[in-house]
Coordinates of N, CA and C in Angstrom, one line a residue:
Chain N
M273 N 3.8 -5.4 22.2 CA 3.5 -4.1 21.3 C 1.7 -4.2 22.0
A274 N 1.3 -3.3 21.7 CA -0.1 -3.2 22.9 C -1.8 -3.4 21.7
D275 N -2.4 -3.9 22.0 CA -3.8 -4.0 20.9 C -3.9 -2.7 20.6
V276 N -4.9 -2.8 20.2 CA -5.5 -1.1 19.0 C -6.5 -0.8 20.1
E277 N -5.9 0.3 20.5 CA -7.1 0.7 21.1 C -7.6 2.2 21.1
A278 N -7.0 3.0 20.2 CA -7.6 4.3 19.1 C -7.9 3.5 18.0
P279 N -9.2 4.6 17.5 CA -9.3 4.7 16.2 C -8.7 3.8 15.2
L280 N -8.7 3.4 14.2 CA -7.8 3.0 12.6 C -9.3 3.8 11.8
T281 N -8.4 4.3 10.6 CA -9.1 4.4 9.7 C -8.9 3.2 8.2
I282 N -10.4 2.6 8.2 CA -10.2 1.6 7.1 C -10.9 2.0 5.9
L283 N -10.6 1.9 4.8 CA -11.0 1.5 3.3 C -10.9 0.7 2.7
Y284 N -12.0 0.4 2.0 CA -12.6 -0.9 1.7 C -12.4 0.1 -0.1
F285 N -12.1 -1.0 -1.3 CA -11.7 -0.9 -2.2 C -12.3 -1.7 -3.5
A286 N -12.7 -1.1 -4.7 CA -13.9 -2.7 -5.3 C -14.7 -3.0 -5.2
W287 N -14.9 -4.5 -5.2 CA -15.9 -5.3 -4.4 C -16.1 -5.1 -3.2
L288 N -15.3 -5.2 -2.5 CA -14.7 -4.7 -1.0 C -16.0 -3.7 -0.3
R289 N -15.6 -2.6 -0.8 CA -16.5 -2.1 -1.1 C -18.1 -1.8 -0.8
E290 N -18.4 -2.2 -2.5 CA -19.5 -2.6 -2.4 C -20.4 -3.4 -1.4
R291 N -19.3 -4.5 -1.0 CA -20.4 -5.4 -0.1 C -20.4 -4.8 1.2
T292 N -19.3 -4.1 1.8 CA -19.1 -4.1 3.2 C -20.1 -2.2 3.2
G293 N -20.8 -2.0 1.7 CA -21.6 -0.9 1.5 C -20.7 0.5 2.7
T294 N -19.7 -0.1 2.4 CA -18.6 1.0 3.1 C -17.5 1.5 2.7
A295 N -16.7 3.0 1.7 CA -15.6 2.9 1.8 C -14.7 3.0 2.5
Q296 N -15.0 4.2 4.0 CA -14.3 5.0 4.5 C -14.7 4.6 5.5
E297 N -14.6 4.0 6.8 CA -14.7 3.8 8.6 C -13.8 4.7 9.5
S298 N -14.1 4.8 10.3 CA -12.9 4.7 11.9 C -13.8 4.0 13.2
V299 N -12.5 2.9 13.2 CA -13.7 1.9 13.8 C -12.4 1.7 15.0
T300 N -12.6 1.3 16.2 CA -12.0 1.3 17.6 C -12.0 -0.7 17.8
P301 N -11.2 -1.6 17.0 CA -11.3 -2.5 17.7 C -11.2 -3.0 19.0
P302 N -11.9 -3.9 19.3 CA -11.9 -4.7 21.0 C -10.2 -4.7 21.3
A303 N -9.7 -5.2 22.5 CA -8.3 -5.5 23.0 C -8.6 -7.3 22.1
G304 N -7.2 -7.6 21.9 CA -6.7 -8.6 20.9 C -7.3 -8.6 19.8
V305 N -7.3 -7.3 19.0 CA -7.5 -7.0 18.0 C -5.9 -6.2 18.0
G306 N -4.8 -7.6 17.2 CA -3.3 -6.3 16.9 C -3.0 -6.7 15.5
T307 N -3.5 -7.7 15.2 CA -3.1 -8.2 13.6 C -4.2 -7.9 12.5
V308 N -3.4 -7.4 10.9 CA -4.2 -7.4 9.7 C -5.2 -8.8 10.1
G309 N -4.4 -9.9 10.8 CA -5.8 -11.3 10.5 C -6.8 -11.0 11.4
E310 N -6.5 -10.9 12.6 CA -7.6 -10.7 14.0 C -8.6 -9.5 13.4
L311 N -8.0 -8.1 12.8 CA -8.9 -7.3 12.9 C -10.5 -7.6 11.4
I312 N -9.2 -8.6 10.4 CA -10.5 -9.3 9.8 C -11.5 -10.1 9.9
A313 N -11.0 -11.0 11.1 CA -11.6 -12.1 11.5 C -12.9 -11.3 12.1
W314 N -12.3 -9.9 12.7 CA -13.7 -9.1 13.9 C -14.5 -8.3 13.3
L315 N -13.6 -7.9 11.8 CA -14.7 -6.7 11.3 C -15.5 -8.0 10.1
A316 N -15.2 -8.7 10.3 CA -16.1 -10.3 9.4 C -17.3 -10.6 10.2
Q317 N -17.1 -10.8 11.4 CA -18.6 -10.6 12.2 C -19.8 -9.5 12.6
R318 N -19.0 -8.5 11.6 CA -20.0 -7.3 12.3 C -21.3 -7.2 11.7
S319 N -21.5 -7.9 10.1 CA -22.9 -7.9 9.1 C -22.1 -9.2 8.3
P320 N -23.4 -9.3 7.8 CA -23.2 -10.2 7.0 C -22.9 -9.6 5.6
G321 N -22.9 -8.4 5.5 CA -22.0 -7.7 4.1 C -20.9 -7.8 4.4
Y322 N -20.5 -7.6 5.8 CA -19.3 -7.6 5.8 C -18.4 -8.9 5.5
A323 N -19.2 -10.2 7.0 CA -19.1 -11.3 6.4 C -18.9 -11.8 4.8
S324 N -19.6 -11.1 4.0 CA -19.8 -11.7 2.6 C -18.7 -11.2 1.8
A325 N -17.7 -10.1 2.6 CA -16.7 -9.1 1.7 C -15.3 -9.9 2.0
F326 N -15.6 -10.6 3.5 CA -14.3 -11.5 4.0 C -14.7 -12.8 3.9
A327 N -15.6 -13.3 3.3 CA -15.7 -14.4 2.8 C -14.8 -15.6 2.7
N328 N -13.9 -15.0 1.1 CA -12.8 -15.7 1.1 C -11.6 -14.6 1.2
R329 N -10.9 -15.5 2.4 CA -9.7 -14.0 3.1 C -8.6 -14.2 1.8
R330 N -8.5 -15.7 0.6 CA -7.6 -15.7 -0.4 C -7.5 -14.6 -0.5
A331 N -8.9 -14.2 -1.7 CA -9.0 -13.1 -2.1 C -9.1 -11.5 -1.8
V332 N -9.5 -11.3 -0.7 CA -8.8 -9.8 0.1 C -6.7 -9.9 0.4
R333 N -6.9 -8.7 -0.2 CA -5.5 -8.4 -0.1 C -5.3 -7.2 0.7
C334 N -4.5 -6.4 1.7 CA -4.4 -5.6 2.8 C -3.3 -4.4 2.4
A335 N -2.9 -3.3 2.4 CA -2.9 -1.6 2.7 C -2.8 -1.7 4.1
V336 N -1.3 -1.6 4.8 CA -1.0 -0.7 6.2 C -0.7 0.4 6.0
N337 N -1.1 1.6 6.2 CA -0.5 3.3 5.7 C 0.1 3.1 4.3
Q338 N -0.5 2.9 3.5 CA -0.4 2.5 2.1 C 0.8 1.6 1.6
E339 N 1.2 1.0 2.3 CA 2.2 -0.1 2.3 C 1.6 -1.5 2.4
F340 N 1.7 -2.1 1.3 CA 1.1 -3.9 1.0 C 1.7 -4.3 2.4
A341 N 0.5 -5.4 3.3 CA 0.8 -6.0 4.1 C -0.1 -7.2 4.2
E342 N 0.3 -8.1 5.3 CA 0.3 -9.5 5.5 C -1.0 -9.5 6.3
P343 N -1.2 -10.9 6.6 CA -2.4 -11.2 7.5 C -1.8 -11.0 9.3
A344 N -0.3 -11.3 9.1 CA 0.6 -11.1 10.3 C 1.0 -9.6 10.3
T345 N 0.8 -8.7 10.2 CA 1.5 -7.2 9.8 C 0.9 -7.0 11.0
R346 N 1.3 -5.8 11.9 CA 0.7 -5.9 13.3 C 0.1 -4.4 12.8
I347 N -0.9 -3.4 13.3 CA -1.6 -3.0 13.4 C -1.5 -1.9 14.9
G348 N -1.4 -0.6 14.3 CA -1.1 0.4 16.1 C -2.0 1.7 15.7
P349 N -2.4 2.2 16.6 CA -3.2 3.3 17.2 C -3.3 4.0 15.7
G350 N -3.9 4.4 15.3 CA -4.3 5.7 13.9 C -3.7 5.2 12.7
D351 N -3.7 4.0 12.2 CA -3.1 3.7 11.3 C -4.3 3.4 10.8
E352 N -3.9 4.0 9.4 CA -4.9 3.9 8.2 C -4.7 2.2 7.1
V353 N -6.0 1.2 7.2 CA -5.7 -0.3 7.0 C -6.9 -0.1 6.0
A354 N -6.3 -0.6 4.7 CA -7.3 -0.7 3.3 C -7.3 -2.2 3.0
F355 N -8.4 -2.4 2.4 CA -8.9 -3.7 2.0 C -9.4 -3.9 0.8
F356 N -8.5 -4.5 0.2 CA -9.1 -4.3 -1.7 C -8.6 -6.1 -2.3
P357 N -9.1 -5.8 -3.8 CA -9.1 -7.4 -4.0 C -7.8 -7.6 -4.9
P358 N -7.3 -8.5 -5.3 CA -5.8 -8.9 -6.3 C -6.2 -6.9 -7.4
V359 N -5.2 -6.4 -7.3 CA -4.9 -5.2 -8.2 C -5.2 -5.7 -9.8
T360 N -5.8 -4.6 -10.0 CA -6.1 -5.0 -12.4 C -5.4 -3.6 -12.8
G361 N -4.8 -3.4 -12.3 CA -4.6 -2.1 -12.9 C -3.3 -2.2 -14.5
G362 N -2.9 -1.3 -15.1 CA -2.4 -1.8 -16.1 C -2.8 -1.6 -17.4
Chain X
M24 N 14.8 11.9 -16.0 CA 14.3 12.5 -15.0 C 12.8 11.7 -14.9
T25 N 11.7 11.4 -13.8 CA 11.3 10.3 -13.5 C 9.7 11.5 -13.7
R26 N 8.7 11.0 -14.4 CA 7.2 11.4 -14.5 C 6.4 10.9 -14.2
I27 N 5.3 10.6 -12.7 CA 4.6 9.7 -12.8 C 3.7 10.7 -12.5
R28 N 2.3 10.5 -13.2 CA 1.2 11.2 -13.2 C -0.3 9.6 -13.2
V29 N -1.2 10.4 -12.2 CA -2.2 9.6 -12.1 C -3.4 10.6 -12.2
Q30 N -4.3 10.2 -13.7 CA -5.2 10.9 -13.8 C -6.2 10.5 -14.5
S31 N -7.2 11.7 -14.8 CA -9.0 11.1 -15.1 C -9.0 12.0 -16.8
E32 N -8.0 12.9 -17.3 CA -7.4 12.5 -18.3 C -6.6 12.1 -19.8
N33 N -6.8 12.6 -20.8 CA -5.8 11.1 -21.5 C -5.0 12.3 -21.4
F34 N -3.7 11.4 -22.8 CA -1.9 12.2 -22.3 C -2.1 11.9 -24.1
D35 N -1.0 12.4 -23.6 CA -0.7 13.0 -25.2 C 0.9 12.4 -25.6
I36 N 0.3 11.0 -26.9 CA 2.0 10.5 -26.9 C 3.0 10.4 -27.0
G37 N 2.6 12.1 -27.9 CA 4.0 12.5 -28.7 C 4.3 13.7 -27.6
A38 N 3.6 14.6 -27.2 CA 3.8 15.1 -25.9 C 4.9 14.5 -24.8
E39 N 4.6 13.4 -24.5 CA 5.3 13.0 -23.8 C 6.4 12.3 -24.2
F40 N 6.4 11.6 -25.4 CA 8.2 11.5 -25.8 C 9.1 12.7 -26.0
A41 N 8.3 13.7 -26.7 CA 8.9 15.0 -26.2 C 9.5 15.5 -25.3
A42 N 8.8 15.8 -23.9 CA 8.9 15.7 -22.9 C 10.1 14.9 -22.0
L43 N 10.0 13.7 -22.5 CA 11.3 13.1 -22.1 C 12.6 13.1 -22.9
T44 N 12.3 14.0 -23.8 CA 13.3 13.3 -24.9 C 14.6 14.9 -25.1
A45 N 13.9 15.9 -24.3 CA 13.6 17.9 -24.8 C 14.9 17.4 -24.1
E46 N 16.2 18.4 -25.2 CA 17.7 19.0 -25.5 C 18.3 18.3 -24.7
R47 N 18.0 16.8 -24.6 CA 19.1 15.2 -24.6 C 19.6 14.9 -25.7
T48 N 21.4 14.2 -25.2 CA 21.6 13.8 -26.8 C 22.1 12.6 -26.5
D49 N 21.9 12.2 -24.8 CA 22.4 10.9 -24.0 C 21.6 9.5 -24.4
I50 N 20.4 10.1 -24.4 CA 19.1 9.1 -25.3 C 19.5 8.1 -26.6
G51 N 19.0 6.6 -26.4 CA 19.6 5.4 -27.5 C 18.7 5.3 -28.0
G52 N 17.9 5.0 -27.2 CA 16.3 4.2 -27.7 C 15.4 4.8 -26.2
I53 N 14.1 4.7 -26.7 CA 13.1 4.4 -25.6 C 11.8 3.7 -26.0
G54 N 12.1 2.6 -25.1 CA 10.8 2.2 -25.1 C 9.1 2.1 -24.7
C55 N 8.8 1.8 -25.0 CA 7.3 2.9 -25.3 C 6.3 2.0 -25.0
F56 N 5.5 1.9 -23.7 CA 4.0 0.8 -23.9 C 2.5 1.8 -23.4
V57 N 2.0 1.5 -24.1 CA 0.7 2.0 -23.9 C -0.6 0.8 -24.0
G58 N -1.2 1.2 -22.6 CA -2.1 -0.3 -23.0 C -3.8 0.9 -22.6
T59 N -4.2 0.3 -23.7 CA -6.1 0.7 -24.2 C -7.6 -0.2 -23.7
V60 N -8.4 0.1 -22.9 CA -9.0 -0.7 -23.1 C -10.1 -1.5 -24.2
R61 N -9.3 -3.1 -24.1 CA -9.9 -3.4 -25.1 C -11.4 -4.2 -25.0
G62 N -12.4 -4.8 -26.3 CA -13.3 -5.2 -26.4 C -13.6 -6.2 -25.7
P63 N -14.7 -7.4 -26.3 CA -15.7 -6.8 -26.5 C -16.7 -5.9 -25.3
A64 N -15.7 -5.6 -24.7 CA -16.2 -4.5 -23.3 C -16.7 -3.3 -23.7
A65 N -17.5 -2.3 -23.0 CA -18.3 -1.3 -24.2 C -17.1 -0.2 -23.6
A66 N -16.6 -0.3 -22.1 CA -16.1 0.4 -20.9 C -15.6 -0.6 -19.8
M67 N -14.9 0.7 -19.0 CA -14.2 0.2 -17.9 C -14.0 1.2 -17.1
T68 N -14.1 1.2 -16.3 CA -14.2 2.3 -15.0 C -12.8 1.8 -14.3
L69 N -12.1 2.5 -13.8 CA -10.6 2.0 -13.2 C -11.0 3.0 -12.2
E70 N -10.7 2.1 -10.2 CA -10.7 3.0 -9.2 C -9.9 2.6 -8.6
H71 N -8.9 3.7 -7.8 CA -7.4 3.3 -7.2 C -7.5 3.7 -6.2
Y72 N -6.3 3.4 -4.4 CA -6.3 4.2 -3.5 C -5.6 5.3 -4.1
P73 N -6.3 6.8 -3.8 CA -5.5 8.3 -4.3 C -4.0 8.2 -3.0
A74 N -4.1 8.1 -2.1 CA -3.2 8.2 -1.1 C -1.9 6.9 -1.4
M75 N -2.3 5.8 -2.2 CA -1.4 5.3 -2.0 C -0.6 4.6 -4.1
T76 N -1.6 5.7 -4.6 CA -1.4 4.9 -5.9 C 0.3 5.7 -6.4
E77 N 0.2 6.6 -6.5 CA 1.4 7.7 -6.9 C 2.8 6.7 -6.0
R78 N 2.7 6.6 -4.9 CA 3.7 6.0 -4.5 C 4.3 4.6 -4.2
A79 N 3.1 3.9 -4.7 CA 3.5 2.5 -5.2 C 3.7 2.6 -6.7
I80 N 3.7 3.7 -7.8 CA 4.5 3.5 -8.4 C 5.7 4.0 -8.5
A81 N 5.8 5.0 -8.1 CA 7.1 5.5 -7.7 C 8.2 4.8 -7.1
G82 N 8.0 3.6 -5.8 CA 8.4 2.0 -6.1 C 9.0 1.2 -7.2
I83 N 8.2 1.6 -7.7 CA 8.2 0.7 -9.1 C 9.1 0.8 -9.8
V84 N 8.9 2.7 -10.2 CA 10.1 2.9 -11.3 C 11.2 3.2 -10.2
R85 N 11.5 3.1 -9.2 CA 12.7 3.1 -8.2 C 13.1 2.0 -8.6
E86 N 12.5 1.2 -8.4 CA 13.0 -0.7 -8.8 C 13.8 -0.5 -10.3
A87 N 13.1 0.2 -10.8 CA 14.0 -0.2 -12.6 C 14.4 0.2 -12.7
E88 N 14.8 1.7 -11.8 CA 16.1 2.6 -11.5 C 17.2 1.9 -11.3
R89 N 17.1 0.8 -10.6 CA 18.1 0.5 -9.6 C 18.5 -0.5 -10.7
R90 N 17.6 -1.7 -11.4 CA 17.7 -2.9 -12.3 C 18.5 -2.1 -13.5
W91 N 18.4 -1.1 -14.0 CA 18.7 -0.5 -15.4 C 19.3 1.1 -15.4
S92 N 20.1 1.2 -15.9 CA 20.6 2.4 -16.3 C 19.8 3.3 -17.5
L93 N 18.8 4.2 -16.5 CA 17.8 4.6 -17.4 C 18.0 6.0 -17.4
L94 N 18.0 6.6 -18.3 CA 18.1 8.3 -18.6 C 16.6 9.0 -18.4
G95 N 15.2 8.3 -18.4 CA 14.5 9.0 -17.8 C 13.0 7.9 -17.9
C96 N 12.2 8.5 -17.5 CA 11.0 7.1 -17.4 C 9.6 8.3 -17.1
T97 N 8.8 7.4 -18.1 CA 7.6 8.3 -17.7 C 6.4 7.7 -17.4
V98 N 5.7 7.8 -16.7 CA 3.8 6.7 -16.1 C 3.1 7.0 -16.1
I99 N 2.3 7.6 -17.0 CA 1.0 7.9 -16.4 C -0.2 6.7 -16.6
H100 N -1.0 6.8 -15.7 CA -1.8 6.1 -15.4 C -3.0 6.6 -15.2
R101 N -4.3 6.1 -16.0 CA -5.4 7.1 -15.5 C -6.4 6.1 -15.2
Y102 N -7.3 6.5 -14.2 CA -8.8 6.3 -13.7 C -9.8 6.8 -14.0
G103 N -11.4 6.4 -13.4 CA -12.4 7.2 -14.2 C -12.9 5.8 -14.5
R104 N -14.0 6.6 -16.0 CA -14.5 5.7 -17.2 C -14.0 6.2 -18.2
L105 N -13.4 5.1 -19.0 CA -12.9 4.9 -20.2 C -13.6 3.8 -21.3
L106 N -14.0 4.7 -21.9 CA -14.7 3.6 -23.6 C -13.3 3.1 -24.0
A107 N -14.0 1.9 -24.5 CA -13.5 1.3 -25.5 C -12.4 1.9 -26.4
G108 N -11.3 1.3 -26.4 CA -10.2 2.2 -27.5 C -9.3 3.1 -27.0
E109 N -10.2 3.6 -25.6 CA -9.1 4.3 -24.8 C -8.1 4.3 -24.3
N110 N -6.9 5.0 -24.2 CA -5.5 4.6 -23.4 C -6.0 4.8 -21.6
I111 N -5.4 3.4 -21.4 CA -5.6 3.5 -19.8 C -4.0 3.9 -19.3
V112 N -2.4 3.4 -19.9 CA -1.4 3.6 -18.9 C -0.4 3.8 -20.2
L113 N 0.4 4.8 -19.9 CA 1.2 5.0 -20.6 C 2.9 4.8 -19.9
V114 N 3.7 3.7 -20.1 CA 4.9 3.9 -19.9 C 6.0 4.1 -21.0
L115 N 7.0 4.5 -20.5 CA 7.8 5.1 -21.8 C 9.6 5.2 -20.6
A116 N 10.2 4.3 -21.3 CA 12.1 4.0 -20.9 C 12.6 4.5 -21.3
A117 N 13.5 5.3 -21.3 CA 15.2 5.7 -22.2 C 15.9 5.3 -21.4
A118 N 16.6 4.8 -22.5 CA 18.2 4.5 -22.5 C 19.2 4.7 -22.7
A119 N 20.7 4.8 -22.8 CA 21.6 4.2 -24.0 C 21.3 3.5 -24.7
H120 N 21.1 2.3 -24.1 CA 20.6 1.1 -25.3 C 19.6 0.5 -25.3
R121 N 19.2 0.0 -26.6 CA 17.8 -0.4 -26.6 C 17.1 -1.7 -25.8
Q122 N 18.2 -2.7 -25.2 CA 18.1 -3.9 -24.7 C 17.4 -3.1 -23.1
A123 N 17.9 -2.3 -22.4 CA 17.5 -1.4 -21.1 C 16.1 -1.3 -21.1
A124 N 16.2 -0.1 -22.7 CA 15.3 0.5 -22.7 C 14.1 -0.5 -22.6
L125 N 13.9 -1.4 -23.7 CA 12.8 -2.8 -23.7 C 12.8 -3.0 -22.3
D126 N 13.5 -3.8 -22.0 CA 13.6 -4.5 -20.6 C 13.0 -3.7 -19.4
A127 N 13.3 -2.4 -19.1 CA 12.9 -1.8 -18.0 C 11.5 -1.4 -18.7
T128 N 10.9 -1.3 -19.7 CA 9.8 -0.9 -19.9 C 8.3 -2.3 -19.5
A129 N 8.6 -3.7 -20.0 CA 8.3 -4.5 -19.6 C 8.2 -4.7 -18.4
F130 N 9.0 -4.0 -18.0 CA 9.4 -4.7 -16.3 C 8.2 -3.7 -15.9
L131 N 8.1 -2.6 -16.0 CA 7.3 -1.6 -15.6 C 6.4 -1.5 -15.7
I132 N 5.4 -2.2 -16.8 CA 4.4 -2.8 -17.0 C 3.8 -3.6 -16.2
D133 N 4.8 -4.9 -16.6 CA 4.2 -5.8 -15.6 C 3.8 -6.2 -14.4
W134 N 4.8 -5.1 -13.9 CA 5.2 -4.5 -11.9 C 4.0 -3.3 -11.7
L135 N 3.1 -2.7 -12.6 CA 2.1 -2.3 -12.2 C 0.9 -3.0 -12.3
K136 N 0.8 -3.9 -13.2 CA 0.1 -4.4 -13.4 C -0.6 -5.3 -12.1
T137 N 0.6 -6.0 -11.3 CA 0.1 -6.6 -10.1 C 0.7 -5.8 -8.2
K138 N 1.0 -4.8 -8.9 CA 1.7 -3.5 -7.9 C 1.1 -2.6 -7.5
A139 N 0.4 -1.9 -8.3 CA -0.2 -0.4 -8.1 C -1.6 -0.9 -7.8
P140 N -1.7 0.2 -6.8 CA -3.5 -0.2 -6.1 C -4.7 0.2 -7.2
F141 N -5.0 0.0 -8.1 CA -6.3 -0.3 -9.4 C -7.2 -1.6 -9.6
W142 N -8.2 -0.8 -9.4 CA -9.5 -1.8 -9.8 C -9.3 -1.9 -11.6
K143 N -10.5 -2.5 -12.2 CA -11.2 -1.9 -13.5 C -12.6 -2.7 -13.4
K144 N -13.3 -2.2 -13.4 CA -14.7 -2.5 -13.3 C -15.1 -3.0 -14.8
E145 N -15.5 -4.1 -15.3 CA -16.0 -3.8 -17.3 C -17.4 -3.9 -17.3
E146 N -18.0 -2.9 -18.6 CA -19.6 -2.6 -18.4 C -19.2 -3.8 -19.8
S147 N -20.3 -4.7 -19.9 CA -20.6 -4.8 -21.7 C -21.2 -4.3 -22.1
V148 N -21.3 -4.6 -23.9 CA -22.2 -3.7 -24.1 C -24.0 -3.3 -23.7
D149 N -24.2 -4.6 -23.1 CA -26.1 -4.4 -22.2 C -25.7 -4.5 -21.1
G150 N -24.9 -3.2 -20.4 CA -24.6 -2.6 -19.6 C -24.6 -3.5 -18.2
A151 N -24.3 -4.7 -18.4 CA -23.9 -5.6 -17.6 C -22.3 -5.2 -17.0
E152 N -22.0 -5.2 -15.3 CA -21.0 -4.8 -14.9 C -19.9 -6.2 -14.1
A153 N -18.9 -6.3 -14.4 CA -18.4 -7.1 -13.4 C -17.0 -6.5 -13.3
W154 N -16.2 -6.3 -12.1 CA -15.0 -6.6 -11.7 C -14.0 -7.9 -12.1
V155 N -13.0 -7.1 -12.7 CA -12.1 -7.7 -13.7 C -11.4 -8.6 -12.4
E156 N -11.0 -10.3 -13.1 CA -9.7 -10.9 -11.8 C -8.7 -10.7 -12.3
A157 N -7.6 -10.9 -11.2 CA -6.5 -10.8 -11.3 C -6.3 -12.1 -12.1
R158 N -5.0 -12.4 -13.1 CA -4.9 -13.7 -13.5 C -3.4 -14.2 -13.1
V159 N -3.4 -15.2 -12.9 CA -2.4 -15.6 -12.4 C -1.2 -15.6 -13.4
E160 N -2.2 -15.3 -15.2 CA -0.9 -14.9 -15.9 C 0.4 -13.4 -15.7
D161 N -0.6 -12.4 -14.8 CA 0.2 -11.8 -15.0 C 1.2 -11.5 -13.9
D162 N 0.7 -12.5 -12.7 CA 1.7 -13.3 -11.5 C 2.6 -13.7 -12.1
A163 N 2.2 -14.7 -13.3 CA 3.7 -14.8 -13.3 C 4.8 -14.2 -14.0
A164 N 3.8 -13.1 -15.3 CA 4.7 -12.1 -15.8 C 5.2 -11.2 -14.9
A165 N 5.3 -10.8 -13.6 CA 5.4 -9.6 -12.8 C 6.5 -11.1 -11.9
A166 N 6.8 -12.1 -12.1 CA 7.7 -12.4 -11.3 C 9.0 -13.1 -12.2
R167 N 8.9 -13.2 -13.7 CA 9.9 -13.6 -14.1 C 10.8 -12.2 -14.0
W168 N 11.2 -11.4 -13.5 CA 11.8 -10.3 -13.7 C 12.5 -10.7 -11.9

């Protein structure tokens, strides 16, 4: 499967939104970013805020196209990827 | 019939009961859970992931329907800023017999707490804010099913 070359929509919720200072953005990751885990590694080095948001990877959950995903989940062009803490509804 | 709503406004528990049971004579029991904002927090702000929330709740309800013979189910979850004492979530599960109704209700709220994309931020009476952290007890409660 090809690496991501078209823009992804990325959403951030709760303290990930606060730390990145971003609720939603469109990004085009470089070649070599083909999974959620690789996307996190790339995002984390964009700024101190992003580094802080992703510092504790075990506290970060992810959804790809509105379905819960894992670090190994593949991502492709046009996907919607959301990052958030463990959920606390109910 | 399944009713799922994600809304900022309050819900009327009596009206939801009435809607669930209207013109039904096959229902033998209805489980009910209402989650409310607990003090000492002054208020709570619930954030959610709109594109995913209803879909995630629908998936949880489908799982309950797969496990129990439900005759109707209502899940209403609020978002936005809610004051201490206000309603957050309503779960109603109707079945022919009590055990299915009660078990399905407990299952639904346990899974909602760990699998529906909501996040709570608490406000204390002095105005300090903090995100509520997920509890391992909630994961254990969800895993027991």
